Amino acid sequence: MQTTAKHTKGPWKVSSVEVYRGQTTHAVTCGATTIYLNRGVGQTELEMRANTALIAASPALYDSLVEIEELLRIICTVICPDNPPPGGTEK
C-alpha cells in the first residue's frame, strides 16, 4: 500500500538563535516556517545540535529511503520473478 508523504520538502536549514541573555536555542527553518527546539531535561548541547541536524535532514533522508525502496523492488523482481515483493512491482 503506497501512502503520500505529508511533509515540507525543504531545504530545511539549521540555525542557532539567542533567545534570552546569552542563552541559545536551535531552529529548523524552511521558507517562512521556523521550528524552535529547546533543550530537554538532561539533554546536552551536543544532543540538541544532533537532534536539530537530524530533523533538518529528514526530507533528504525520506527521499533516499523512497529511492532505496524502488531499487529493492527492482532487484527483487529480477532475482525472484515468480515471487514479487510485497505490494507488487508497481509504485
Tab-separated table of N, CA, C and O in Angstrom:
chain	number	residue	atom	x	y	z
A	1	MET	N	0.848	-1.174	0.000
A	1	MET	CA	0.000	0.000	0.000
A	1	MET	C	0.896	1.241	0.000
A	1	MET	O	1.748	1.385	0.850
A	2	GLN	N	0.691	2.101	-0.934
A	2	GLN	CA	1.500	3.311	-1.070
A	2	GLN	C	0.776	4.480	-0.402
A	2	GLN	O	-0.415	4.659	-0.583
A	3	THR	N	1.511	5.242	0.387
A	3	THR	CA	0.933	6.421	1.018
A	3	THR	C	1.672	7.656	0.530
A	3	THR	O	2.821	7.571	0.101
A	4	THR	N	1.021	8.785	0.588
A	4	THR	CA	1.635	10.033	0.168
A	4	THR	C	2.286	10.703	1.364
A	4	THR	O	1.677	10.822	2.426
A	5	ALA	N	3.521	11.126	1.176
A	5	ALA	CA	4.241	11.810	2.255
A	5	ALA	C	3.597	13.165	2.520
A	5	ALA	O	3.201	13.859	1.591
A	6	LYS	N	3.522	13.512	3.776
A	6	LYS	CA	2.960	14.804	4.159
A	6	LYS	C	4.011	15.554	4.965
A	6	LYS	O	4.037	15.497	6.180
A	7	HIS	N	4.925	16.203	4.238
A	7	HIS	CA	5.959	16.989	4.894
A	7	HIS	C	6.393	18.107	3.959
A	7	HIS	O	6.127	18.076	2.767
A	8	THR	N	7.039	19.086	4.532
A	8	THR	CA	7.596	20.176	3.731
A	8	THR	C	8.895	19.673	3.135
A	8	THR	O	9.795	19.242	3.852
A	9	LYS	N	9.003	19.694	1.821
A	9	LYS	CA	10.120	19.063	1.126
A	9	LYS	C	11.472	19.694	1.408
A	9	LYS	O	12.492	19.062	1.290
A	10	GLY	N	11.532	20.935	1.772
A	10	GLY	CA	12.828	21.547	2.088
A	10	GLY	C	13.330	22.430	0.964
A	10	GLY	O	12.589	22.699	0.035
A	11	PRO	N	14.530	22.898	1.034
A	11	PRO	CA	15.538	22.508	2.010
A	11	PRO	C	15.253	23.099	3.391
A	11	PRO	O	14.728	24.192	3.503
A	12	TRP	N	15.598	22.350	4.408
A	12	TRP	CA	15.474	22.799	5.782
A	12	TRP	C	16.853	23.249	6.233
A	12	TRP	O	17.854	22.608	5.954
A	13	LYS	N	16.915	24.343	6.948
A	13	LYS	CA	18.187	24.898	7.408
A	13	LYS	C	18.216	24.982	8.926
A	13	LYS	O	17.207	25.278	9.550
A	14	VAL	N	19.388	24.741	9.485
A	14	VAL	CA	19.590	24.787	10.939
A	14	VAL	C	20.237	26.108	11.299
A	14	VAL	O	21.132	26.584	10.604
A	15	SER	N	19.775	26.694	12.397
A	15	SER	CA	20.412	27.912	12.899
A	15	SER	C	20.344	27.926	14.416
A	15	SER	O	19.579	27.187	15.021
A	16	SER	N	21.175	28.760	15.011
A	16	SER	CA	21.127	28.980	16.454
A	16	SER	C	20.602	30.387	16.676
A	16	SER	O	20.948	31.309	15.953
A	17	VAL	N	19.789	30.537	17.683
A	17	VAL	CA	19.159	31.820	17.946
A	17	VAL	C	19.345	32.165	19.418
A	17	VAL	O	19.063	31.348	20.291
A	18	GLU	N	19.825	33.380	19.686
A	18	GLU	CA	19.902	33.817	21.074
A	18	GLU	C	18.500	34.221	21.495
A	18	GLU	O	17.856	35.050	20.860
A	19	VAL	N	18.009	33.606	22.553
A	19	VAL	CA	16.641	33.879	22.976
A	19	VAL	C	16.547	34.749	24.223
A	19	VAL	O	15.595	35.490	24.382
A	20	TYR	N	17.536	34.639	25.102
A	20	TYR	CA	17.439	35.436	26.326
A	20	TYR	C	18.778	35.439	27.044
A	20	TYR	O	19.293	34.388	27.422
A	21	ARG	N	19.354	36.607	27.210
A	21	ARG	CA	20.585	36.793	27.987
A	21	ARG	C	21.657	35.741	27.715
A	21	ARG	O	22.129	35.071	28.618
A	22	GLY	N	21.994	35.584	26.481
A	22	GLY	CA	23.068	34.677	26.121
A	22	GLY	C	22.676	33.222	25.983
A	22	GLY	O	23.478	32.403	25.565
A	23	GLN	N	21.450	32.880	26.334
A	23	GLN	CA	21.005	31.501	26.156
A	23	GLN	C	20.586	31.320	24.704
A	23	GLN	O	19.928	32.170	24.127
A	24	THR	N	20.970	30.195	24.142
A	24	THR	CA	20.613	29.954	22.747
A	24	THR	C	19.691	28.752	22.634
A	24	THR	O	19.668	27.871	23.494
A	25	THR	N	18.947	28.751	21.575
A	25	THR	CA	18.144	27.599	21.193
A	25	THR	C	18.474	27.331	19.737
A	25	THR	O	19.123	28.140	19.085
A	26	HIS	N	18.048	26.230	19.226
A	26	HIS	CA	18.313	25.890	17.835
A	26	HIS	C	17.002	25.906	17.076
A	26	HIS	O	15.940	25.660	17.638
A	27	ALA	N	17.100	26.211	15.794
A	27	ALA	CA	15.910	26.323	14.972
A	27	ALA	C	16.115	25.595	13.657
A	27	ALA	O	17.221	25.505	13.146
A	28	VAL	N	15.011	25.072	13.120
A	28	VAL	CA	14.979	24.481	11.787
A	28	VAL	C	14.009	25.333	10.988
A	28	VAL	O	12.864	25.530	11.388
A	29	THR	N	14.491	25.853	9.842
A	29	THR	CA	13.686	26.778	9.043
A	29	THR	C	13.520	26.253	7.622
A	29	THR	O	14.463	25.741	7.029
A	30	CYS	N	12.312	26.401	7.108
A	30	CYS	CA	12.018	26.109	5.705
A	30	CYS	C	11.052	27.178	5.232
A	30	CYS	O	9.917	27.257	5.705
A	31	GLY	N	11.530	28.032	4.341
A	31	GLY	CA	10.690	29.130	3.871
A	31	GLY	C	10.325	30.040	5.028
A	31	GLY	O	11.186	30.486	5.774
A	32	ALA	N	9.024	30.274	5.186
A	32	ALA	CA	8.553	31.168	6.244
A	32	ALA	C	8.290	30.433	7.556
A	32	ALA	O	7.896	31.042	8.545
A	33	THR	N	8.496	29.133	7.585
A	33	THR	CA	8.215	28.338	8.775
A	33	THR	C	9.494	28.068	9.557
A	33	THR	O	10.489	27.623	8.994
A	34	THR	N	9.459	28.323	10.857
A	34	THR	CA	10.587	28.048	11.734
A	34	THR	C	10.109	27.237	12.923
A	34	THR	O	9.087	27.558	13.535
A	35	ILE	N	10.855	26.185	13.227
A	35	ILE	CA	10.579	25.358	14.392
A	35	ILE	C	11.722	25.575	15.375
A	35	ILE	O	12.888	25.385	15.025
A	36	TYR	N	11.399	26.001	16.587
A	36	TYR	CA	12.419	26.215	17.617
A	36	TYR	C	12.476	24.990	18.513
A	36	TYR	O	11.449	24.474	18.936
A	37	LEU	N	13.691	24.541	18.798
A	37	LEU	CA	13.884	23.358	19.631
A	37	LEU	C	14.549	23.774	20.934
A	37	LEU	O	15.591	24.425	20.924
A	38	ASN	N	13.950	23.401	22.026
A	38	ASN	CA	14.515	23.698	23.340
A	38	ASN	C	15.154	22.445	23.899
A	38	ASN	O	14.679	21.335	23.675
A	39	ARG	N	16.215	22.640	24.650
A	39	ARG	CA	16.912	21.512	25.248
A	39	ARG	C	16.046	20.897	26.332
A	39	ARG	O	15.508	21.579	27.195
A	40	GLY	N	15.904	19.568	26.274
A	40	GLY	CA	15.116	18.852	27.264
A	40	GLY	C	15.900	18.637	28.539
A	40	GLY	O	17.124	18.805	28.583
A	41	VAL	N	15.221	18.245	29.583
A	41	VAL	CA	15.862	17.983	30.873
A	41	VAL	C	16.877	16.857	30.685
A	41	VAL	O	16.565	15.806	30.144
A	42	GLY	N	18.099	17.112	31.084
A	42	GLY	CA	19.152	16.117	30.972
A	42	GLY	C	19.791	16.018	29.596
A	42	GLY	O	20.718	15.253	29.401
A	43	GLN	N	19.299	16.782	28.642
A	43	GLN	CA	19.841	16.739	27.285
A	43	GLN	C	21.044	17.669	27.179
A	43	GLN	O	20.985	18.813	27.624
A	44	THR	N	22.114	17.190	26.594
A	44	THR	CA	23.303	18.021	26.435
A	44	THR	C	23.163	18.909	25.206
A	44	THR	O	22.312	18.685	24.342
A	45	GLU	N	24.018	19.908	25.131
A	45	GLU	CA	24.050	20.788	23.966
A	45	GLU	C	24.358	19.976	22.701
A	45	GLU	O	23.767	20.205	21.647
A	46	LEU	N	25.258	19.030	22.816
A	46	LEU	CA	25.628	18.187	21.678
A	46	LEU	C	24.429	17.375	21.181
A	46	LEU	O	24.190	17.270	19.977
A	47	GLU	N	23.650	16.817	22.116
A	47	GLU	CA	22.451	16.058	21.734
A	47	GLU	C	21.425	16.958	21.053
A	47	GLU	O	20.793	16.560	20.075
A	48	MET	N	21.292	18.174	21.575
A	48	MET	CA	20.342	19.108	20.982
A	48	MET	C	20.747	19.459	19.553
A	48	MET	O	19.914	19.489	18.648
A	49	ARG	N	22.037	19.705	19.336
A	49	ARG	CA	22.524	20.008	17.985
A	49	ARG	C	22.313	18.818	17.048
A	49	ARG	O	21.914	18.977	15.901
A	50	ALA	N	22.581	17.618	17.559
A	50	ALA	CA	22.403	16.415	16.738
A	50	ALA	C	20.937	16.212	16.368
A	50	ALA	O	20.617	15.892	15.220
A	51	ASN	N	20.042	16.402	17.316
A	51	ASN	CA	18.610	16.267	17.038
A	51	ASN	C	18.137	17.301	16.028
A	51	ASN	O	17.341	17.000	15.135
A	52	THR	N	18.639	18.523	16.158
A	52	THR	CA	18.275	19.576	15.217
A	52	THR	C	18.743	19.220	13.806
A	52	THR	O	17.997	19.364	12.834
A	53	ALA	N	19.976	18.729	13.693
A	53	ALA	CA	20.509	18.343	12.388
A	53	ALA	C	19.720	17.182	11.795
A	53	ALA	O	19.450	17.156	10.585
A	54	LEU	N	19.327	16.225	12.622
A	54	LEU	CA	18.545	15.085	12.150
A	54	LEU	C	17.182	15.543	11.632
A	54	LEU	O	16.726	15.095	10.566
A	55	ILE	N	16.537	16.431	12.352
A	55	ILE	CA	15.246	16.956	11.909
A	55	ILE	C	15.397	17.684	10.575
A	55	ILE	O	14.603	17.496	9.651
A	56	ALA	N	16.435	18.496	10.451
A	56	ALA	CA	16.656	19.248	9.214
A	56	ALA	C	16.944	18.317	8.036
A	56	ALA	O	16.607	18.622	6.891
A	57	ALA	N	17.567	17.169	8.304
A	57	ALA	CA	17.908	16.226	7.239
A	57	ALA	C	16.742	15.304	6.870
A	57	ALA	O	16.834	14.568	5.881
A	58	SER	N	15.670	15.338	7.618
A	58	SER	CA	14.559	14.406	7.411
A	58	SER	C	14.032	14.350	5.979
A	58	SER	O	13.822	13.254	5.456
A	59	PRO	N	13.774	15.465	5.301
A	59	PRO	CA	13.267	15.359	3.926
A	59	PRO	C	14.235	14.627	2.996
A	59	PRO	O	13.817	13.787	2.198
A	60	ALA	N	15.521	14.901	3.111
A	60	ALA	CA	16.511	14.227	2.265
A	60	ALA	C	16.596	12.745	2.618
A	60	ALA	O	16.719	11.889	1.728
A	61	LEU	N	16.526	12.421	3.906
A	61	LEU	CA	16.549	11.021	4.330
A	61	LEU	C	15.330	10.276	3.788
A	61	LEU	O	15.437	9.148	3.307
A	62	TYR	N	14.180	10.910	3.839
A	62	TYR	CA	12.959	10.299	3.319
A	62	TYR	C	13.090	10.032	1.821
A	62	TYR	O	12.767	8.938	1.346
A	63	ASP	N	13.561	11.024	1.075
A	63	ASP	CA	13.729	10.856	-0.371
A	63	ASP	C	14.679	9.706	-0.678
A	63	ASP	O	14.442	8.919	-1.601
A	64	SER	N	15.743	9.579	0.095
A	64	SER	CA	16.698	8.485	-0.096
A	64	SER	C	16.045	7.131	0.173
A	64	SER	O	16.274	6.162	-0.559
A	65	LEU	N	15.239	7.052	1.209
A	65	LEU	CA	14.557	5.796	1.520
A	65	LEU	C	13.577	5.397	0.420
A	65	LEU	O	13.455	4.212	0.084
A	66	VAL	N	12.895	6.358	-0.161
A	66	VAL	CA	11.972	6.075	-1.270
A	66	VAL	C	12.755	5.509	-2.459
A	66	VAL	O	12.334	4.528	-3.084
A	67	GLU	N	13.910	6.094	-2.748
A	67	GLU	CA	14.747	5.586	-3.847
A	67	GLU	C	15.253	4.177	-3.551
A	67	GLU	O	15.258	3.313	-4.439
A	68	ILE	N	15.686	3.928	-2.319
A	68	ILE	CA	16.163	2.601	-1.933
A	68	ILE	C	15.050	1.576	-2.066
A	68	ILE	O	15.256	0.463	-2.564
A	69	GLU	N	13.839	1.946	-1.632
A	69	GLU	CA	12.705	1.035	-1.742
A	69	GLU	C	12.459	0.652	-3.197
A	69	GLU	O	12.252	-0.525	-3.514
A	70	GLU	N	12.511	1.604	-4.088
A	70	GLU	CA	12.285	1.334	-5.507
A	70	GLU	C	13.385	0.423	-6.066
A	70	GLU	O	13.097	-0.518	-6.808
A	71	LEU	N	14.636	0.688	-5.711
A	71	LEU	CA	15.739	-0.164	-6.167
A	71	LEU	C	15.586	-1.590	-5.649
A	71	LEU	O	15.832	-2.559	-6.382
A	72	LEU	N	15.187	-1.745	-4.399
A	72	LEU	CA	14.979	-3.082	-3.838
A	72	LEU	C	13.848	-3.816	-4.541
A	72	LEU	O	13.928	-5.026	-4.764
A	73	ARG	N	12.806	-3.101	-4.913
A	73	ARG	CA	11.706	-3.721	-5.670
A	73	ARG	C	12.220	-4.246	-7.010
A	73	ARG	O	11.876	-5.347	-7.424
A	74	ILE	N	13.030	-3.450	-7.685
A	74	ILE	CA	13.584	-3.859	-8.980
A	74	ILE	C	14.479	-5.083	-8.799
A	74	ILE	O	14.369	-6.067	-9.541
A	75	ILE	N	15.354	-5.035	-7.803
A	75	ILE	CA	16.260	-6.161	-7.543
A	75	ILE	C	15.459	-7.426	-7.227
A	75	ILE	O	15.742	-8.502	-7.765
A	76	CYS	N	14.465	-7.322	-6.376
A	76	CYS	CA	13.655	-8.483	-6.006
A	76	CYS	C	12.919	-9.049	-7.221
A	76	CYS	O	12.802	-10.264	-7.372
A	77	THR	N	12.453	-8.185	-8.083
A	77	THR	CA	11.735	-8.624	-9.274
A	77	THR	C	12.670	-9.385	-10.214
A	77	THR	O	12.284	-10.384	-10.812
A	78	VAL	N	13.916	-8.930	-10.338
A	78	VAL	CA	14.890	-9.594	-11.205
A	78	VAL	C	15.335	-10.932	-10.600
A	78	VAL	O	15.420	-11.941	-11.285
A	79	ILE	N	15.625	-10.937	-9.305
A	79	ILE	CA	16.140	-12.138	-8.648
A	79	ILE	C	15.050	-13.204	-8.495
A	79	ILE	O	15.294	-14.392	-8.700
A	80	CYS	N	13.861	-12.775	-8.125
A	80	CYS	CA	12.766	-13.719	-7.855
A	80	CYS	C	11.527	-13.332	-8.668
A	80	CYS	O	10.533	-12.871	-8.097
A	81	PRO	N	11.559	-13.515	-9.998
A	81	PRO	CA	10.413	-13.066	-10.812
A	81	PRO	C	9.105	-13.788	-10.467
A	81	PRO	O	8.022	-13.239	-10.687
A	82	ASP	N	9.209	-15.016	-9.918
A	82	ASP	CA	7.994	-15.754	-9.563
A	82	ASP	C	7.467	-15.386	-8.182
A	82	ASP	O	6.405	-15.855	-7.776
A	83	ASN	N	8.216	-14.603	-7.453
A	83	ASN	CA	7.824	-14.218	-6.098
A	83	ASN	C	8.069	-12.714	-5.917
A	83	ASN	O	9.022	-12.302	-5.278
A	84	PRO	N	7.187	-11.858	-6.490
A	84	PRO	CA	7.412	-10.408	-6.420
A	84	PRO	C	7.366	-9.893	-4.991
A	84	PRO	O	6.781	-10.532	-4.101
A	85	PRO	N	7.991	-8.742	-4.749
A	85	PRO	CA	7.989	-8.162	-3.408
A	85	PRO	C	6.588	-7.758	-2.984
A	85	PRO	O	5.709	-7.564	-3.822
A	86	PRO	N	6.361	-7.638	-1.682
A	86	PRO	CA	5.050	-7.185	-1.203
A	86	PRO	C	4.674	-5.865	-1.869
A	86	PRO	O	5.498	-4.995	-2.039
A	87	GLY	N	3.443	-5.767	-2.257
A	87	GLY	CA	2.971	-4.545	-2.919
A	87	GLY	C	3.185	-4.581	-4.414
A	87	GLY	O	2.872	-3.630	-5.107
A	88	GLY	N	3.741	-5.667	-4.937
A	88	GLY	CA	3.954	-5.788	-6.370
A	88	GLY	C	5.146	-4.975	-6.823
A	88	GLY	O	5.923	-4.488	-6.039
A	89	THR	N	5.268	-4.832	-8.114
A	89	THR	CA	6.399	-4.107	-8.693
A	89	THR	C	6.030	-2.697	-9.063
A	89	THR	O	6.850	-1.927	-9.493
A	90	GLU	N	4.773	-2.352	-8.919
A	90	GLU	CA	4.325	-1.017	-9.286
A	90	GLU	C	4.351	-0.111	-8.078
A	90	GLU	O	4.109	-0.538	-6.962
A	91	LYS	N	4.640	1.120	-8.306
A	91	LYS	CA	4.660	2.113	-7.238
A	91	LYS	C	3.281	2.591	-6.918
A	91	LYS	O	2.438	2.731	-7.734
